[in-house]
Amino acid sequence: MSSRLPAATNQSEQSFSDPANPTPNPALISDDARIDFWAAQASRLDWAEPWHTTHRFEKPQVIGEDQDGNPTYSVPEIAWFEGGKLNVAHNCVDRHVEAGRGDHVALYFEGEPGDRLVYTYADLQREVARASHALTDLGVVKGDRVVIYLPVIPETVIMTLACARIGAIHSLVFGGFSAEALKFRVEDTGAKVLVTTDGQNRRGKVVPVKVNADEACSGDNQIEHVVVVRRTSRPGNKQLAAGTRGARSNDELEVPWTPGRDVWWHDLIKDAPTVHTPEFFDAETPLFIIYTSGTTGRPKGLVHTMGGYLVQTAYTHALLFDLLPDTLDDDGALRPDELSMVNDPAKVDSTVHWCTADLAWVTAHTYEIYGPLVNGVSEVIYEGTPNTPHPGRHFEVIERYGVTNYYTAPTLIRSLMGAFPHGIPQIYNFSSVRLLGSVGESINPEAWRWLRSQIGRDQVPFVDTWWQSETGSCVASPRPHDPQFAPPGTFAAGTPGTSPKPGCATRAIPGVSVRVLDESGEPVETGHQGLAVVDKIGPSMARTVWGDPQRYLSSYWQQYGERGWFLAGDGARLDDDDDLYILGRVDDVINVSGHRLSTIEIESALVTHPLVVEAGTTPVEDPLTGHAVLACVVLTPAGAEVSATQLHDELCAHVTREIGPIAKPREVIAVPDLPKTRSGKITRRLLAQLYHNQPLGDRSSLQNEEALDAIADVMSARRS
């Protein structure tokens, strides 16, 4: 099937390279240029039918008043490529096979115990076909929801693509979540099928998982079938009618079973055909529901649709991870053509991409499943934790598969810094690595420098990406071959952007635009903190909150009302070069005597001290100043040797030197770990609630809920 691209419906009179506006970003030229740009980028995909309308955006409008006289607004409506039809799985798998690349590796899988598998694109096509037939045999049709509660294994990718292929809406759930968190998602989506495993390999142990699935299905839900992937049990193990806990080894894992509802994955697919004819769906057909981390209240199920999401995902993956063809600019520097609509085949063939996120996180949806596969590169998926069986496991994976792109989270980088305080041993070969990236929270400059020095040899580009579950794909980032990574002497000293800026998202990608505003919508002064706002959206923006469109309005669009600007919820500032720094969630701002302090900035100062591996700061009540700074720190071995008084004095003096006396913590408390979501975000509000001995809010999305008990014990000991 060939790609068919209709003429753009909004023609701009200005070129993307208008000399009067030298930026290559079409969003900064005009709305027409922006829409034309995304219409052109859509030619990256195969379309069965062309679209009739490139973009439609019904901004919120005042429709009345509430009881207090405040305006009420209509819910925004967003659509891209309406009328166009495509199949997401065809674009990610079949078309590469049809182009003669069936033998190219799609997936390198490594399990925590050391088992390994390789899937070519032809292999993946056959497995997705079998899974598509299996889901259809279970009665799953377009629009049905399938919750996928699996670890990072090939079946997770295969089932995800199978859902996309038949038009089912998938919702991936981190395999380490509790039964309570899973139950919420099963019930909120109204899922027909739940896919899980018998057990999981986690930190060197086998953990039973099927019991969580059974508990999640015990309430009021629409589940008709539970599909079980055999990962840790042995064939022939007893299947029990009632749940059992306490697995000890693979041979002893007993799997609870509900006859008639539960079905083994291998039984379901063993006779399924290996060829499947895809159906093509309207671009605005829902593709998946991704739940926000729940750091501030009940998780929201964000809905992403097929066409717009895949267009922006395909482009941004190619842009950020250096797949675009190179061109020479006026300075003679070699750079990718940021506006190209095609990839460089040699770059695609030589790329081995590894996004270290769990597949249930939106980063992995975009830059570990759909982005790499739609662009036809090889990717690594790794089941285990980075320190199992030892802290250098990731380095082994990089070396074994020749990873070229290493895209990870600041939390993981900081943990590696703690594990290797004197640097990574020279026994590992990182010569394959040609690009680094970070995602999740804003990266501390010290972690940026460490990763680029230790794995990137102080040579490779570092793309510090800023985006969210809501935006679906990247909004702002430096790009490969950016002038900041040019060899010394290539550009004149003092030229904006020519020096590396650790922890800086630099600027919006082509096709979108970002502003930093105050609460009234006015630009803030350079260097001052404001609110990050996406004022020109791209096609991958979430369309709504599942089952609650009013929450979509109130959470993201209402503050700027009829202007139609998306409120990201992050604090930000611009520097003198108009480059963008993200300062963390606005919920995490600490207001000390009227001074607004960013938690990220204080934490970044703390982790540069040799006694500290990781830091989480949060506002706590203070009768005089309103807020005071509480710093919870994870210590290096050297830090664990000093007294609490010495630790407090040293770190307060360090923060005073780095930021100023207004930012120094009132209290410094050493803790074993910090509570984090699976995306690596520190759940700072829980630190404050533990400190004040208050009831904890939502914690269903934590990856390490056990950390709360340890922190509670530390806080209790301080109060006694």
PDB file of C-alpha atoms in Angstrom, residues 390-485:
ATOM      1  CA  HIS A 390      24.664  -5.505  39.891  1.00  0.00           C
ATOM      2  CA  PRO A 391      24.655  -1.733  39.191  1.00  0.00           C
ATOM      3  CA  GLY A 392      26.406  -2.136  35.826  1.00  0.00           C
ATOM      4  CA  ARG A 393      23.641  -4.145  34.153  1.00  0.00           C
ATOM      5  CA  HIS A 394      22.645  -1.293  31.835  1.00  0.00           C
ATOM      6  CA  PHE A 395      26.255  -0.918  30.716  1.00  0.00           C
ATOM      7  CA  GLU A 396      26.322  -4.590  29.741  1.00  0.00           C
ATOM      8  CA  VAL A 397      23.139  -4.154  27.726  1.00  0.00           C
ATOM      9  CA  ILE A 398      24.536  -1.105  25.909  1.00  0.00           C
ATOM     10  CA  GLU A 399      27.683  -3.000  24.987  1.00  0.00           C
ATOM     11  CA  ARG A 400      25.985  -6.291  24.037  1.00  0.00           C
ATOM     12  CA  TYR A 401      23.528  -4.777  21.545  1.00  0.00           C
ATOM     13  CA  GLY A 402      25.594  -1.834  20.343  1.00  0.00           C
ATOM     14  CA  VAL A 403      23.078   0.727  21.628  1.00  0.00           C
ATOM     15  CA  THR A 404      23.384   4.017  19.751  1.00  0.00           C
ATOM     16  CA  ASN A 405      20.634   6.002  21.537  1.00  0.00           C
ATOM     17  CA  TYR A 406      20.422   5.785  25.333  1.00  0.00           C
ATOM     18  CA  TYR A 407      17.286   7.611  26.548  1.00  0.00           C
ATOM     19  CA  THR A 408      16.660   7.437  30.278  1.00  0.00           C
ATOM     20  CA  ALA A 409      15.381   9.256  33.372  1.00  0.00           C
ATOM     21  CA  PRO A 410      17.208  11.645  35.715  1.00  0.00           C
ATOM     22  CA  THR A 411      16.331   9.373  38.636  1.00  0.00           C
ATOM     23  CA  LEU A 412      18.182   6.477  37.050  1.00  0.00           C
ATOM     24  CA  ILE A 413      21.180   8.671  36.234  1.00  0.00           C
ATOM     25  CA  ARG A 414      21.396   9.830  39.851  1.00  0.00           C
ATOM     26  CA  SER A 415      21.201   6.246  41.084  1.00  0.00           C
ATOM     27  CA  LEU A 416      24.112   5.339  38.797  1.00  0.00           C
ATOM     28  CA  MET A 417      26.062   8.303  40.142  1.00  0.00           C
ATOM     29  CA  GLY A 418      25.537   6.948  43.637  1.00  0.00           C
ATOM     30  CA  ALA A 419      26.571   3.446  42.637  1.00  0.00           C
ATOM     31  CA  PHE A 420      29.719   4.657  40.860  1.00  0.00           C
ATOM     32  CA  PRO A 421      30.943   7.659  42.888  1.00  0.00           C
ATOM     33  CA  HIS A 422      34.391   7.411  41.305  1.00  0.00           C
ATOM     34  CA  GLY A 423      33.109   6.990  37.762  1.00  0.00           C
ATOM     35  CA  ILE A 424      32.173   3.985  35.642  1.00  0.00           C
ATOM     36  CA  PRO A 425      34.947   1.373  35.404  1.00  0.00           C
ATOM     37  CA  GLN A 426      36.769   1.278  32.089  1.00  0.00           C
ATOM     38  CA  ILE A 427      35.745  -2.371  31.498  1.00  0.00           C
ATOM     39  CA  TYR A 428      32.641  -1.276  29.557  1.00  0.00           C
ATOM     40  CA  ASN A 429      32.673  -0.255  25.897  1.00  0.00           C
ATOM     41  CA  PHE A 430      30.410   2.698  25.117  1.00  0.00           C
ATOM     42  CA  SER A 431      31.816   3.424  21.675  1.00  0.00           C
ATOM     43  CA  SER A 432      28.474   2.602  19.989  1.00  0.00           C
ATOM     44  CA  VAL A 433      26.660   5.401  21.849  1.00  0.00           C
ATOM     45  CA  ARG A 434      26.162   8.444  19.657  1.00  0.00           C
ATOM     46  CA  LEU A 435      23.262  10.171  21.439  1.00  0.00           C
ATOM     47  CA  LEU A 436      22.008  10.536  25.023  1.00  0.00           C
ATOM     48  CA  GLY A 437      18.658  11.760  26.242  1.00  0.00           C
ATOM     49  CA  SER A 438      16.661  12.341  29.407  1.00  0.00           C
ATOM     50  CA  VAL A 439      12.969  12.530  30.153  1.00  0.00           C
ATOM     51  CA  GLY A 440      10.634  12.601  33.148  1.00  0.00           C
ATOM     52  CA  GLU A 441      11.592  15.386  35.499  1.00  0.00           C
ATOM     53  CA  SER A 442      13.906  18.259  34.738  1.00  0.00           C
ATOM     54  CA  ILE A 443      17.415  16.886  34.877  1.00  0.00           C
ATOM     55  CA  ASN A 444      19.854  18.212  37.446  1.00  0.00           C
ATOM     56  CA  PRO A 445      22.860  19.776  35.692  1.00  0.00           C
ATOM     57  CA  GLU A 446      25.214  17.552  37.695  1.00  0.00           C
ATOM     58  CA  ALA A 447      23.435  14.402  36.423  1.00  0.00           C
ATOM     59  CA  TRP A 448      23.533  15.795  32.843  1.00  0.00           C
ATOM     60  CA  ARG A 449      27.270  16.352  33.047  1.00  0.00           C
ATOM     61  CA  TRP A 450      27.923  12.963  34.643  1.00  0.00           C
ATOM     62  CA  LEU A 451      26.065  10.944  32.010  1.00  0.00           C
ATOM     63  CA  ARG A 452      27.591  12.831  29.096  1.00  0.00           C
ATOM     64  CA  SER A 453      31.055  12.475  30.587  1.00  0.00           C
ATOM     65  CA  GLN A 454      30.812   8.836  31.646  1.00  0.00           C
ATOM     66  CA  ILE A 455      28.841   7.300  28.767  1.00  0.00           C
ATOM     67  CA  GLY A 456      28.956  10.030  26.133  1.00  0.00           C
ATOM     68  CA  ARG A 457      32.727  10.652  26.396  1.00  0.00           C
ATOM     69  CA  ASP A 458      31.958  14.408  26.534  1.00  0.00           C
ATOM     70  CA  GLN A 459      31.318  14.201  22.790  1.00  0.00           C
ATOM     71  CA  VAL A 460      27.797  13.101  21.937  1.00  0.00           C
ATOM     72  CA  PRO A 461      24.627  15.222  21.779  1.00  0.00           C
ATOM     73  CA  PHE A 462      22.339  15.202  24.811  1.00  0.00           C
ATOM     74  CA  VAL A 463      18.627  15.764  24.130  1.00  0.00           C
ATOM     75  CA  ASP A 464      16.966  16.858  27.359  1.00  0.00           C
ATOM     76  CA  THR A 465      13.330  16.450  26.334  1.00  0.00           C
ATOM     77  CA  TRP A 466      10.335  18.196  27.863  1.00  0.00           C
ATOM     78  CA  TRP A 467       6.840  16.873  27.261  1.00  0.00           C
ATOM     79  CA  GLN A 468       3.969  15.173  29.060  1.00  0.00           C
ATOM     80  CA  SER A 469       1.393  12.414  28.865  1.00  0.00           C
ATOM     81  CA  GLU A 470      -0.992  15.128  27.733  1.00  0.00           C
ATOM     82  CA  THR A 471       1.089  16.300  24.773  1.00  0.00           C
ATOM     83  CA  GLY A 472       1.771  12.725  23.624  1.00  0.00           C
ATOM     84  CA  SER A 473       5.239  13.487  22.271  1.00  0.00           C
ATOM     85  CA  CYS A 474       8.093  15.917  22.716  1.00  0.00           C
ATOM     86  CA  VAL A 475       7.413  19.657  22.926  1.00  0.00           C
ATOM     87  CA  ALA A 476      10.860  21.152  23.561  1.00  0.00           C
ATOM     88  CA  SER A 477      14.409  19.857  23.317  1.00  0.00           C
ATOM     89  CA  PRO A 478      17.849  20.548  21.900  1.00  0.00           C
ATOM     90  CA  ARG A 479      18.414  18.601  18.706  1.00  0.00           C
ATOM     91  CA  PRO A 480      21.296  16.405  17.535  1.00  0.00           C
ATOM     92  CA  HIS A 481      24.051  18.455  15.877  1.00  0.00           C
ATOM     93  CA  ASP A 482      22.791  21.541  17.649  1.00  0.00           C
ATOM     94  CA  PRO A 483      25.512  24.246  17.649  1.00  0.00           C
ATOM     95  CA  GLN A 484      25.944  23.696  21.387  1.00  0.00           C
ATOM     96  CA  PHE A 485      27.590  20.340  20.647  1.00  0.00           C
TER      97      PHE A 485
END
